[in-house]
mmCIF file of C-alpha atoms in Angstrom:
data_model
loop_
_atom_site.group_PDB
_atom_site.id
_atom_site.type_symbol
_atom_site.label_atom_id
_atom_site.label_comp_id
_atom_site.label_asym_id
_atom_site.label_seq_id
_atom_site.Cartn_x
_atom_site.Cartn_y
_atom_site.Cartn_z
ATOM 1 C CA GLU G 1 -21.656 70.913 -65.315
ATOM 2 C CA TYR G 2 -23.167 73.364 -62.863
ATOM 3 C CA LYS G 3 -24.666 73.563 -59.423
ATOM 4 C CA ILE G 4 -26.710 76.191 -57.584
ATOM 5 C CA ILE G 5 -24.650 78.023 -54.978
ATOM 6 C CA ARG G 6 -27.276 80.507 -53.783
ATOM 7 C CA GLU G 7 -30.939 81.244 -54.410
ATOM 8 C CA SER G 8 -32.803 84.318 -53.185
ATOM 9 C CA VAL G 9 -35.858 86.417 -54.029
ATOM 10 C CA ASP G 10 -35.618 90.116 -54.894
ATOM 11 C CA ALA G 11 -39.039 91.730 -54.385
ATOM 12 C CA ARG G 12 -37.992 95.406 -54.546
ATOM 13 C CA ARG G 13 -39.102 96.043 -58.162
ATOM 14 C CA GLY G 14 -41.318 93.149 -59.115
ATOM 15 C CA ILE G 15 -40.427 89.569 -58.222
ATOM 16 C CA PHE G 16 -37.093 88.144 -59.338
ATOM 17 C CA PHE G 17 -35.381 84.907 -58.422
ATOM 18 C CA VAL G 18 -31.654 85.599 -58.113
ATOM 19 C CA TYR G 19 -29.212 82.738 -58.572
ATOM 20 C CA THR G 20 -25.502 82.263 -58.142
ATOM 21 C CA ILE G 21 -24.407 79.282 -60.237
ATOM 22 C CA GLN G 22 -21.070 77.514 -60.206
ATOM 23 C CA LEU G 23 -20.075 76.363 -63.728
ATOM 24 C CA ASP G 24 -17.353 74.006 -64.829
ATOM 25 C CA ALA G 25 -16.183 75.791 -67.984
ATOM 26 C CA THR G 26 -13.216 77.572 -69.537
ATOM 27 C CA LYS G 27 -12.868 81.347 -69.463
ATOM 28 C CA ASN G 28 -13.237 81.480 -73.258
ATOM 29 C CA GLU G 29 -16.538 79.603 -73.101
ATOM 30 C CA ILE G 30 -17.835 82.084 -70.531
ATOM 31 C CA LYS G 31 -16.639 85.147 -72.467
ATOM 32 C CA ARG G 32 -18.642 84.163 -75.537
ATOM 33 C CA ASN G 33 -21.745 85.115 -73.564
ATOM 34 C CA THR G 34 -21.167 88.734 -72.547
ATOM 35 C CA LYS G 35 -24.293 88.816 -70.374
ATOM 36 C CA ILE G 36 -22.758 86.535 -67.780
ATOM 37 C CA GLN G 37 -20.974 88.102 -64.835
ATOM 38 C CA TYR G 38 -18.419 85.607 -63.601
ATOM 39 C CA THR G 39 -15.719 85.188 -61.022
ATOM 40 C CA GLU G 40 -13.167 82.420 -61.024
ATOM 41 C CA VAL G 41 -13.850 80.163 -58.053
ATOM 42 C CA LYS G 42 -11.024 79.716 -55.593
ATOM 43 C CA GLN G 43 -11.279 76.681 -53.386
ATOM 44 C CA GLU G 44 -11.853 77.743 -49.781
ATOM 45 C CA LYS G 45 -9.469 76.144 -47.358
ATOM 46 C CA ILE G 46 -11.059 74.556 -44.318
ATOM 47 C CA PRO G 47 -8.890 75.293 -41.250
ATOM 48 C CA GLU G 48 -6.962 72.188 -40.294
ATOM 49 C CA ILE G 49 -7.402 70.762 -36.820
ATOM 50 C CA THR G 50 -4.048 70.825 -35.055
ATOM 51 C CA LYS G 51 -3.484 67.707 -33.003
ATOM 52 C CA GLY G 52 -1.601 67.810 -29.727
ATOM 53 C CA ASP G 53 1.594 65.903 -29.048
ATOM 54 C CA ILE G 54 0.643 64.468 -25.645
ATOM 55 C CA GLU G 55 -1.311 61.219 -25.579
ATOM 56 C CA LEU G 56 -4.582 61.454 -23.637
ATOM 57 C CA GLN G 57 -4.859 59.223 -20.608
ATOM 58 C CA HIS G 58 -8.650 59.149 -20.855
ATOM 59 C CA ARG G 59 -11.227 59.553 -23.600
ATOM 60 C CA PRO G 60 -12.488 63.145 -24.086
ATOM 61 C CA VAL G 61 -15.799 63.982 -22.429
ATOM 62 C CA VAL G 62 -18.478 66.241 -23.919
ATOM 63 C CA ILE G 63 -21.150 67.672 -21.604
ATOM 64 C CA GLY G 64 -24.301 68.501 -23.542
ATOM 65 C CA PHE G 65 -25.680 67.226 -26.844
ATOM 66 C CA GLY G 66 -27.097 70.352 -28.434
ATOM 67 C CA PRO G 67 -25.605 71.792 -31.665
ATOM 68 C CA ALA G 68 -22.170 72.480 -30.135
ATOM 69 C CA GLY G 69 -21.968 69.119 -28.389
ATOM 70 C CA ILE G 70 -23.185 67.202 -31.439
ATOM 71 C CA PHE G 71 -20.576 68.684 -33.772
ATOM 72 C CA CYS G 72 -17.811 68.463 -31.182
ATOM 73 C CA ALA G 73 -18.525 64.784 -30.551
ATOM 74 C CA TYR G 74 -18.847 64.090 -34.276
ATOM 75 C CA GLU G 75 -15.463 65.681 -35.081
ATOM 76 C CA LEU G 76 -13.781 63.846 -32.198
ATOM 77 C CA ALA G 77 -15.324 60.579 -33.353
ATOM 78 C CA LYS G 78 -14.162 61.116 -36.948
ATOM 79 C CA TYR G 79 -10.596 61.521 -35.705
ATOM 80 C CA GLY G 80 -10.786 58.316 -33.667
ATOM 81 C CA TYR G 81 -11.050 59.785 -30.148
ATOM 82 C CA ARG G 82 -14.214 57.810 -29.192
ATOM 83 C CA PRO G 83 -15.779 60.629 -27.111
ATOM 84 C CA ILE G 84 -18.082 60.066 -24.159
ATOM 85 C CA VAL G 85 -21.135 62.363 -24.151
ATOM 86 C CA PHE G 86 -23.341 63.111 -21.128
ATOM 87 C CA GLU G 87 -26.642 64.928 -21.723
ATOM 88 C CA GLN G 88 -29.019 65.781 -18.875
ATOM 89 C CA GLY G 89 -32.061 65.661 -21.174
ATOM 90 C CA HIS G 90 -33.393 62.674 -23.067
ATOM 91 C CA ASP G 91 -33.108 61.459 -26.649
ATOM 92 C CA VAL G 92 -35.128 63.417 -29.193
ATOM 93 C CA ASP G 93 -37.978 60.866 -29.412
ATOM 94 C CA THR G 94 -38.495 60.847 -25.644
ATOM 95 C CA ARG G 95 -38.174 64.644 -25.624
ATOM 96 C CA THR G 96 -40.947 64.912 -28.205
ATOM 97 C CA PHE G 97 -43.296 63.050 -25.871
ATOM 98 C CA GLU G 98 -42.229 65.187 -22.876
ATOM 99 C CA VAL G 99 -42.578 68.474 -24.774
ATOM 100 C CA GLU G 100 -46.046 67.601 -26.056
ATOM 101 C CA LYS G 101 -47.085 66.656 -22.513
ATOM 102 C CA PHE G 102 -45.874 70.071 -21.344
ATOM 103 C CA TRP G 103 -47.722 71.932 -24.098
ATOM 104 C CA GLU G 104 -50.959 69.980 -23.638
ATOM 105 C CA LYS G 105 -51.060 69.453 -19.862
ATOM 106 C CA GLY G 106 -48.499 71.870 -18.427
ATOM 107 C CA ILE G 107 -46.409 69.012 -16.949
ATOM 108 C CA LEU G 108 -42.764 70.128 -17.055
ATOM 109 C CA ASN G 109 -39.664 67.970 -16.799
ATOM 110 C CA PRO G 110 -36.973 70.510 -15.794
ATOM 111 C CA SER G 111 -34.179 68.227 -17.040
ATOM 112 C CA SER G 112 -35.674 67.347 -20.437
ATOM 113 C CA ASN G 113 -37.792 69.891 -22.294
ATOM 114 C CA VAL G 114 -37.708 72.347 -25.201
ATOM 115 C CA GLN G 115 -34.307 73.626 -24.071
ATOM 116 C CA PHE G 116 -32.586 70.500 -22.727
ATOM 117 C CA GLY G 117 -32.026 67.191 -24.467
ATOM 118 C CA GLU G 118 -30.711 65.724 -27.714
ATOM 119 C CA GLY G 119 -30.505 68.432 -30.354
ATOM 120 C CA GLY G 120 -30.733 71.280 -27.843
ATOM 121 C CA ALA G 121 -33.266 74.069 -28.131
ATOM 122 C CA GLY G 122 -32.797 74.079 -31.919
ATOM 123 C CA ALA G 123 -34.504 70.695 -32.264
ATOM 124 C CA PHE G 124 -37.787 72.327 -31.209
ATOM 125 C CA SER G 125 -37.272 75.843 -32.519
ATOM 126 C CA ASP G 126 -37.250 75.911 -36.258
ATOM 127 C CA GLY G 127 -33.810 74.759 -37.363
ATOM 128 C CA LYS G 128 -32.798 78.028 -39.011
ATOM 129 C CA LEU G 129 -29.208 77.929 -40.280
ATOM 130 C CA THR G 130 -28.146 81.567 -40.458
ATOM 131 C CA THR G 131 -25.150 83.378 -39.057
ATOM 132 C CA ARG G 132 -23.686 86.817 -39.542
ATOM 133 C CA ILE G 133 -20.095 85.563 -39.477
ATOM 134 C CA LYS G 134 -18.035 84.777 -42.568
ATOM 135 C CA ASP G 135 -16.412 81.437 -41.904
ATOM 136 C CA PRO G 136 -15.770 78.476 -44.244
ATOM 137 C CA LEU G 137 -16.780 76.157 -41.408
ATOM 138 C CA ALA G 138 -20.377 77.393 -41.775
ATOM 139 C CA LYS G 139 -20.597 75.645 -45.143
ATOM 140 C CA GLN G 140 -19.130 72.518 -43.606
ATOM 141 C CA VAL G 141 -21.838 72.516 -40.923
ATOM 142 C CA ILE G 142 -24.602 72.867 -43.508
ATOM 143 C CA GLN G 143 -23.061 70.189 -45.728
ATOM 144 C CA THR G 144 -22.945 67.832 -42.739
ATOM 145 C CA LEU G 145 -26.611 68.444 -41.946
ATOM 146 C CA TYR G 146 -27.462 67.767 -45.597
ATOM 147 C CA GLU G 147 -25.468 64.526 -45.635
ATOM 148 C CA PHE G 148 -27.364 63.269 -42.579
ATOM 149 C CA GLY G 149 -30.828 63.886 -44.014
ATOM 150 C CA GLY G 150 -31.370 67.630 -44.403
ATOM 151 C CA PRO G 151 -33.067 68.840 -47.620
ATOM 152 C CA GLU G 152 -30.737 69.717 -50.513
ATOM 153 C CA GLU G 153 -32.040 73.292 -50.621
ATOM 154 C CA ILE G 154 -30.212 74.166 -47.386
ATOM 155 C CA THR G 155 -26.942 73.986 -49.339
ATOM 156 C CA TYR G 156 -27.932 76.966 -51.511
ATOM 157 C CA ALA G 157 -30.891 78.827 -49.980
ATOM 158 C CA ASN G 158 -30.121 82.416 -48.982
ATOM 159 C CA LYS G 159 -31.557 81.755 -45.522
ATOM 160 C CA PRO G 160 -31.422 77.976 -45.123
ATOM 161 C CA HIS G 161 -34.020 76.330 -42.914
ATOM 162 C CA ILE G 162 -34.508 72.661 -42.039
ATOM 163 C CA GLY G 163 -37.648 72.666 -39.909
ATOM 164 C CA THR G 164 -38.274 70.860 -36.643
ATOM 165 C CA ASP G 165 -40.017 67.930 -38.362
ATOM 166 C CA ILE G 166 -36.898 67.056 -40.417
ATOM 167 C CA LEU G 167 -34.240 68.165 -37.949
ATOM 168 C CA VAL G 168 -35.150 65.541 -35.355
ATOM 169 C CA ASP G 169 -34.213 62.769 -37.812
ATOM 170 C CA VAL G 170 -30.978 64.540 -38.818
ATOM 171 C CA VAL G 171 -29.949 64.699 -35.162
ATOM 172 C CA LYS G 172 -30.648 60.989 -34.664
ATOM 173 C CA ASN G 173 -28.633 60.086 -37.761
ATOM 174 C CA ILE G 174 -25.584 62.001 -36.505
ATOM 175 C CA ARG G 175 -25.902 60.312 -33.107
ATOM 176 C CA LYS G 176 -25.904 56.882 -34.752
ATOM 177 C CA GLU G 177 -22.760 57.773 -36.708
ATOM 178 C CA ILE G 178 -20.942 58.947 -33.569
ATOM 179 C CA ILE G 179 -21.764 55.626 -31.910
ATOM 180 C CA ARG G 180 -20.687 53.681 -35.021
ATOM 181 C CA LEU G 181 -17.326 55.468 -34.856
ATOM 182 C CA GLY G 182 -16.805 54.366 -31.255
ATOM 183 C CA GLY G 183 -18.375 57.209 -29.273
ATOM 184 C CA GLU G 184 -20.788 56.694 -26.382
ATOM 185 C CA ILE G 185 -23.786 58.892 -25.575
ATOM 186 C CA PHE G 186 -25.623 58.788 -22.247
ATOM 187 C CA PHE G 187 -28.938 60.587 -21.784
ATOM 188 C CA GLY G 188 -30.505 61.604 -18.490
ATOM 189 C CA LYS G 189 -27.048 62.218 -16.988
ATOM 190 C CA LYS G 190 -26.300 65.522 -15.276
ATOM 191 C CA LEU G 191 -22.958 67.101 -14.393
ATOM 192 C CA GLU G 192 -22.808 67.525 -10.601
ATOM 193 C CA GLY G 193 -19.178 68.430 -9.935
ATOM 194 C CA PHE G 194 -15.590 68.231 -11.063
ATOM 195 C CA VAL G 195 -12.068 68.199 -9.665
ATOM 196 C CA HIS G 196 -9.303 70.371 -11.100
ATOM 197 C CA GLU G 197 -5.743 70.925 -9.956
ATOM 198 C CA ASN G 198 -3.213 73.524 -11.157
ATOM 199 C CA GLY G 199 -5.550 74.596 -13.951
ATOM 200 C CA ALA G 200 -6.073 71.063 -15.261
ATOM 201 C CA ILE G 201 -9.214 68.958 -15.094
ATOM 202 C CA LYS G 202 -8.855 65.675 -13.206
ATOM 203 C CA SER G 203 -12.326 64.180 -12.944
ATOM 204 C CA ILE G 204 -16.042 64.912 -13.150
ATOM 205 C CA THR G 205 -19.029 63.701 -11.178
ATOM 206 C CA ILE G 206 -22.118 62.507 -13.046
ATOM 207 C CA ASP G 207 -25.083 61.289 -10.965
ATOM 208 C CA LYS G 208 -22.825 60.740 -7.925
ATOM 209 C CA GLN G 209 -20.364 58.660 -9.980
ATOM 210 C CA SER G 210 -16.805 59.906 -10.618
ATOM 211 C CA TYR G 211 -15.160 59.719 -14.052
ATOM 212 C CA ASP G 212 -11.473 60.454 -14.700
ATOM 213 C CA ALA G 213 -10.977 62.980 -17.492
ATOM 214 C CA ASN G 214 -8.175 65.005 -19.105
ATOM 215 C CA VAL G 215 -10.386 66.933 -21.517
ATOM 216 C CA VAL G 216 -13.938 68.076 -20.800
ATOM 217 C CA VAL G 217 -15.908 70.188 -23.284
ATOM 218 C CA LEU G 218 -18.805 72.130 -21.742
ATOM 219 C CA ALA G 219 -21.343 72.428 -24.566
ATOM 220 C CA ILE G 220 -24.089 73.311 -22.123
ATOM 221 C CA GLY G 221 -26.033 76.145 -23.760
ATOM 222 C CA HIS G 222 -27.023 79.432 -22.155
ATOM 223 C CA SER G 223 -29.837 78.049 -19.969
ATOM 224 C CA SER G 224 -27.728 75.694 -17.830
ATOM 225 C CA ARG G 225 -27.821 78.009 -14.844
ATOM 226 C CA GLU G 226 -27.067 75.334 -12.262
ATOM 227 C CA THR G 227 -23.862 74.462 -14.121
ATOM 228 C CA PHE G 228 -22.758 78.101 -14.315
ATOM 229 C CA ARG G 229 -23.344 78.464 -10.577
ATOM 230 C CA LEU G 230 -21.354 75.272 -10.019
ATOM 231 C CA LEU G 231 -18.474 76.628 -12.117
ATOM 232 C CA HIS G 232 -18.485 79.938 -10.255
ATOM 233 C CA LYS G 233 -18.569 78.235 -6.857
ATOM 234 C CA SER G 234 -15.660 76.023 -7.896
ATOM 235 C CA GLY G 235 -13.462 78.982 -8.745
ATOM 236 C CA VAL G 236 -13.628 78.790 -12.538
ATOM 237 C CA ALA G 237 -13.168 82.234 -14.103
ATOM 238 C CA LEU G 238 -16.397 83.508 -15.674
ATOM 239 C CA ARG G 239 -17.243 86.799 -17.360
ATOM 240 C CA LYS G 240 -20.495 88.506 -18.218
ATOM 241 C CA LYS G 241 -21.629 88.731 -21.807
ATOM 242 C CA PRO G 242 -24.237 90.976 -23.460
ATOM 243 C CA LEU G 243 -27.612 89.570 -24.384
ATOM 244 C CA ALA G 244 -30.948 90.723 -25.736
ATOM 245 C CA VAL G 245 -34.336 90.523 -24.035
ATOM 246 C CA GLY G 246 -37.828 91.136 -25.326
ATOM 247 C CA PHE G 247 -41.019 89.428 -26.344
ATOM 248 C CA ARG G 248 -42.497 87.595 -29.315
ATOM 249 C CA ILE G 249 -45.060 89.094 -31.687
ATOM 250 C CA GLU G 250 -47.475 87.021 -33.776
ATOM 251 C CA HIS G 251 -49.520 88.015 -36.823
ATOM 252 C CA PRO G 252 -51.205 86.405 -39.866
ATOM 253 C CA GLN G 253 -48.652 85.230 -42.442
ATOM 254 C CA ILE G 254 -50.777 86.645 -45.247
ATOM 255 C CA LEU G 255 -50.120 90.189 -43.989
ATOM 256 C CA ILE G 256 -46.357 89.685 -44.377
ATOM 257 C CA ASP G 257 -46.733 88.017 -47.777
ATOM 258 C CA LYS G 258 -48.859 90.874 -49.118
ATOM 259 C CA ALA G 259 -46.457 93.496 -47.764
ATOM 260 C CA GLN G 260 -43.470 91.803 -49.433
ATOM 261 C CA TYR G 261 -44.908 90.343 -52.635
ATOM 262 C CA LYS G 262 -47.864 92.697 -53.307
ATOM 263 C CA GLU G 263 -50.270 91.188 -55.896
ATOM 264 C CA ASN G 264 -48.048 88.099 -56.228
ATOM 265 C CA TYR G 265 -48.470 87.121 -52.574
ATOM 266 C CA ASP G 266 -50.231 83.810 -53.342
ATOM 267 C CA HIS G 267 -48.015 82.667 -56.225
ATOM 268 C CA PRO G 268 -47.226 78.945 -55.778
ATOM 269 C CA LYS G 269 -43.476 79.423 -56.409
ATOM 270 C CA LEU G 270 -43.130 81.942 -53.577
ATOM 271 C CA LYS G 271 -42.535 80.634 -50.082
ATOM 272 C CA ALA G 272 -43.814 82.243 -46.890
ATOM 273 C CA SER G 273 -42.153 85.645 -46.668
ATOM 274 C CA GLU G 274 -39.742 86.836 -43.971
ATOM 275 C CA TYR G 275 -38.774 90.272 -42.652
ATOM 276 C CA PHE G 276 -36.115 91.909 -40.548
ATOM 277 C CA LEU G 277 -36.561 95.236 -38.745
ATOM 278 C CA THR G 278 -34.011 97.251 -36.802
ATOM 279 C CA HIS G 279 -33.969 100.609 -35.025
ATOM 280 C CA MET G 280 -31.289 102.534 -33.162
ATOM 281 C CA PRO G 281 -32.923 105.058 -30.777
ATOM 282 C CA LYS G 282 -31.134 107.971 -29.162
ATOM 283 C CA THR G 283 -30.343 105.783 -26.181
ATOM 284 C CA GLU G 284 -28.132 103.713 -28.539
ATOM 285 C CA ARG G 285 -29.895 100.578 -27.393
ATOM 286 C CA GLY G 286 -30.391 98.543 -30.522
ATOM 287 C CA CYS G 287 -33.955 97.289 -31.021
ATOM 288 C CA TYR G 288 -34.480 94.626 -33.658
ATOM 289 C CA THR G 289 -36.430 91.571 -34.721
ATOM 290 C CA PHE G 290 -34.812 88.177 -34.340
ATOM 291 C CA CYS G 291 -35.618 84.555 -35.173
ATOM 292 C CA MET G 292 -38.516 85.432 -37.461
ATOM 293 C CA CYS G 293 -40.594 82.292 -38.096
ATOM 294 C CA PRO G 294 -42.749 82.389 -41.258
ATOM 295 C CA GLY G 295 -45.793 80.145 -41.155
ATOM 296 C CA GLY G 296 -44.894 78.947 -37.680
ATOM 297 C CA ARG G 297 -45.948 78.924 -34.046
ATOM 298 C CA VAL G 298 -45.102 80.591 -30.764
ATOM 299 C CA ILE G 299 -44.204 77.833 -28.321
ATOM 300 C CA ALA G 300 -43.856 77.652 -24.557
ATOM 301 C CA SER G 301 -40.196 76.881 -23.817
ATOM 302 C CA SER G 302 -39.738 77.044 -20.048
ATOM 303 C CA SER G 303 -37.015 74.888 -18.528
ATOM 304 C CA ASP G 304 -37.772 75.538 -14.856
ATOM 305 C CA PHE G 305 -40.801 75.818 -12.631
ATOM 306 C CA ASP G 306 -42.405 79.210 -11.931
ATOM 307 C CA GLN G 307 -40.861 80.750 -15.062
ATOM 308 C CA VAL G 308 -42.265 81.707 -18.452
ATOM 309 C CA VAL G 309 -40.228 81.633 -21.663
ATOM 310 C CA VAL G 310 -41.510 81.571 -25.225
ATOM 311 C CA ASN G 311 -39.796 80.770 -28.497
ATOM 312 C CA GLY G 312 -40.769 80.504 -32.148
ATOM 313 C CA MET G 313 -40.594 77.575 -34.557
ATOM 314 C CA SER G 314 -41.655 76.476 -38.029
ATOM 315 C CA TYR G 315 -41.980 73.120 -39.696
ATOM 316 C CA HIS G 316 -40.141 72.634 -42.982
ATOM 317 C CA ALA G 317 -43.149 73.626 -45.110
ATOM 318 C CA ARG G 318 -43.724 76.888 -43.163
ATOM 319 C CA ASP G 319 -47.377 76.652 -44.141
ATOM 320 C CA LEU G 320 -49.208 77.457 -40.891
ATOM 321 C CA GLU G 321 -51.523 80.450 -40.648
ATOM 322 C CA ASN G 322 -49.375 82.776 -38.540
ATOM 323 C CA ALA G 323 -45.895 84.268 -38.561
ATOM 324 C CA ASN G 324 -44.022 85.319 -35.440
ATOM 325 C CA SER G 325 -40.822 87.079 -34.492
ATOM 326 C CA ALA G 326 -38.921 88.116 -31.396
ATOM 327 C CA ILE G 327 -38.588 91.856 -30.765
ATOM 328 C CA LEU G 328 -35.507 92.495 -28.697
ATOM 329 C CA CYS G 329 -33.455 95.202 -27.019
ATOM 330 C CA THR G 330 -29.778 94.870 -26.173
ATOM 331 C CA VAL G 331 -28.585 94.568 -22.593
ATOM 332 C CA VAL G 332 -24.883 95.061 -21.838
ATOM 333 C CA PRO G 333 -22.746 93.876 -18.899
ATOM 334 C CA GLU G 334 -22.158 97.462 -17.771
ATOM 335 C CA ASP G 335 -25.832 97.626 -16.773
ATOM 336 C CA PHE G 336 -25.161 95.322 -13.848
ATOM 337 C CA GLU G 337 -22.981 94.899 -10.819
ATOM 338 C CA GLU G 338 -19.592 93.238 -11.117
ATOM 339 C CA HIS G 339 -20.840 89.783 -10.146
ATOM 340 C CA PRO G 340 -20.135 87.502 -13.163
ATOM 341 C CA LEU G 341 -23.579 85.876 -12.948
ATOM 342 C CA ALA G 342 -25.478 89.182 -12.757
ATOM 343 C CA VAL G 343 -26.713 89.155 -16.377
ATOM 344 C CA MET G 344 -27.861 85.548 -16.078
ATOM 345 C CA GLU G 345 -29.729 86.363 -12.865
ATOM 346 C CA PHE G 346 -31.378 89.349 -14.584
ATOM 347 C CA GLN G 347 -32.622 87.044 -17.333
ATOM 348 C CA GLU G 348 -33.909 84.597 -14.736
ATOM 349 C CA SER G 349 -35.722 87.358 -12.837
ATOM 350 C CA ILE G 350 -37.628 88.442 -15.958
ATOM 351 C CA GLU G 351 -38.834 84.897 -16.578
ATOM 352 C CA LYS G 352 -40.054 84.659 -12.980
ATOM 353 C CA LYS G 353 -41.870 88.012 -13.171
ATOM 354 C CA ALA G 354 -43.637 86.900 -16.339
ATOM 355 C CA PHE G 355 -44.882 83.832 -14.485
ATOM 356 C CA GLU G 356 -46.016 85.866 -11.465
ATOM 357 C CA LEU G 357 -48.204 88.034 -13.723
ATOM 358 C CA LYS G 358 -50.410 85.046 -14.570
ATOM 359 C CA SER G 359 -52.633 85.618 -11.545
ATOM 360 C CA SER G 360 -53.539 89.181 -12.542
ATOM 361 C CA ARG G 361 -55.435 88.367 -15.719
ATOM 362 C CA ILE G 362 -55.485 84.875 -17.099
ATOM 363 C CA ASN G 363 -54.670 81.272 -16.318
ATOM 364 C CA ILE G 364 -51.143 80.567 -17.542
ATOM 365 C CA MET G 365 -52.223 77.271 -19.104
ATOM 366 C CA SER G 366 -54.201 79.084 -21.783
ATOM 367 C CA LEU G 367 -50.954 80.790 -22.791
ATOM 368 C CA PHE G 368 -49.225 77.450 -23.175
ATOM 369 C CA LYS G 369 -52.089 75.748 -24.973
ATOM 370 C CA ASN G 370 -53.154 78.430 -27.413
ATOM 371 C CA ASN G 371 -49.774 80.022 -28.128
ATOM 372 C CA ARG G 372 -51.335 83.500 -27.854
ATOM 373 C CA SER G 373 -48.546 84.953 -25.777
ATOM 374 C CA ILE G 374 -48.174 88.481 -27.118
ATOM 375 C CA PRO G 375 -51.730 89.803 -26.626
ATOM 376 C CA ILE G 376 -51.646 88.306 -23.120
ATOM 377 C CA PHE G 377 -48.371 90.005 -22.255
ATOM 378 C CA CYS G 378 -49.627 93.331 -23.626
ATOM 379 C CA GLN G 379 -52.556 93.110 -21.241
ATOM 380 C CA PHE G 380 -50.114 92.557 -18.386
ATOM 381 C CA ILE G 381 -48.008 95.539 -19.422
ATOM 382 C CA ARG G 382 -51.048 97.771 -19.694
ATOM 383 C CA THR G 383 -51.944 97.138 -16.046
ATOM 384 C CA LYS G 384 -48.624 98.754 -15.128
ATOM 385 C CA ASN G 385 -49.136 101.838 -17.291
ATOM 386 C CA SER G 386 -52.678 103.139 -17.647
ATOM 387 C CA SER G 387 -51.704 105.565 -20.410
ATOM 388 C CA TRP G 388 -51.271 102.707 -22.859
ATOM 389 C CA PRO G 389 -54.133 101.750 -25.216
ATOM 390 C CA LYS G 390 -56.636 99.224 -23.977
ATOM 391 C CA ALA G 391 -55.706 95.616 -24.474
ATOM 392 C CA ASN G 392 -58.165 94.962 -27.298
ATOM 393 C CA HIS G 393 -56.765 97.931 -29.259
ATOM 394 C CA HIS G 394 -53.258 96.611 -28.741
ATOM 395 C CA ARG G 395 -54.356 93.211 -29.987
ATOM 396 C CA THR G 396 -55.574 94.836 -33.216
ATOM 397 C CA MET G 397 -52.224 96.570 -33.685
ATOM 398 C CA LEU G 398 -50.343 93.321 -33.245
#
């Protein structure tokens, strides 16, 4: 028997599909075919979860139901801990309605949007499953997503991708299993405070109601600024972390396909092509593309009023007309004052400045509706630096 372990496309000298196949066979059977390069498979050991020796007084609480919260709650439920989950956003079906209302009419729900709610930001931004770390748990995550409704190809694709249209059902299926195993999930519930003594958590406050708790997992994502401010005010130790900032570029998918596949760009067996670009200038500030979305869309992703954020996403088929990618530059904690929230506040300030620029050129709603963010932003930038090309020339370049 055999199964596909990895599939990729090599387009450097012609087009080749490259496969890694796992075979159940003896060494002698393999050696008869000298063309096969083989390695004996050693079973990877999944790190065991070490249980504590003190019985919990209260059920564990998970704050947030994005990717981290979902998998945390699922593991706790599998081991019989019956976790309680609080998520400030809504379930993924309600979120879908709220997000579409935001995109079509500009009506934002700051508690439930592209960034907050069941599934987290990933539920509305592509569902790419790539990481640069080597960890056996990565395979376990992908296998779990497959078991709950993800396509089989994610178990072997070189750069696995679910797609927003499929991911929303996967997320719902995992939620149902957590509940079946005894967990409880509450949507529209926001963390407002907590009590801790001698380094130990005692209770939390959710919508003015107090809950006793021994263990609280904060799976809140990077956009939960109110929670980070609450933690800082309450004396919890926080530290700055590096991040990357930039903008999103959009271009016809056919340009990328032709650049990668040449005359084979429209072959039916070839999927929409991807790219990755990186540059290290003399300043040693890494510039690179990130979250490249073949055949996708640029989407408005703001989670607060008077701020502009965009993201990229693709459906499973990746068959829309345009591709898009983020172009980013690294920002390090040393760039800022010692305040632990300084990097977060820098990020917030950029989003506010982007919103303030709307009055100089164009109504911000056209940005949200038409997903034409990059040419618009280049026009804004040009007004600050007259030596740049005119906006219509920049649009051609993009």
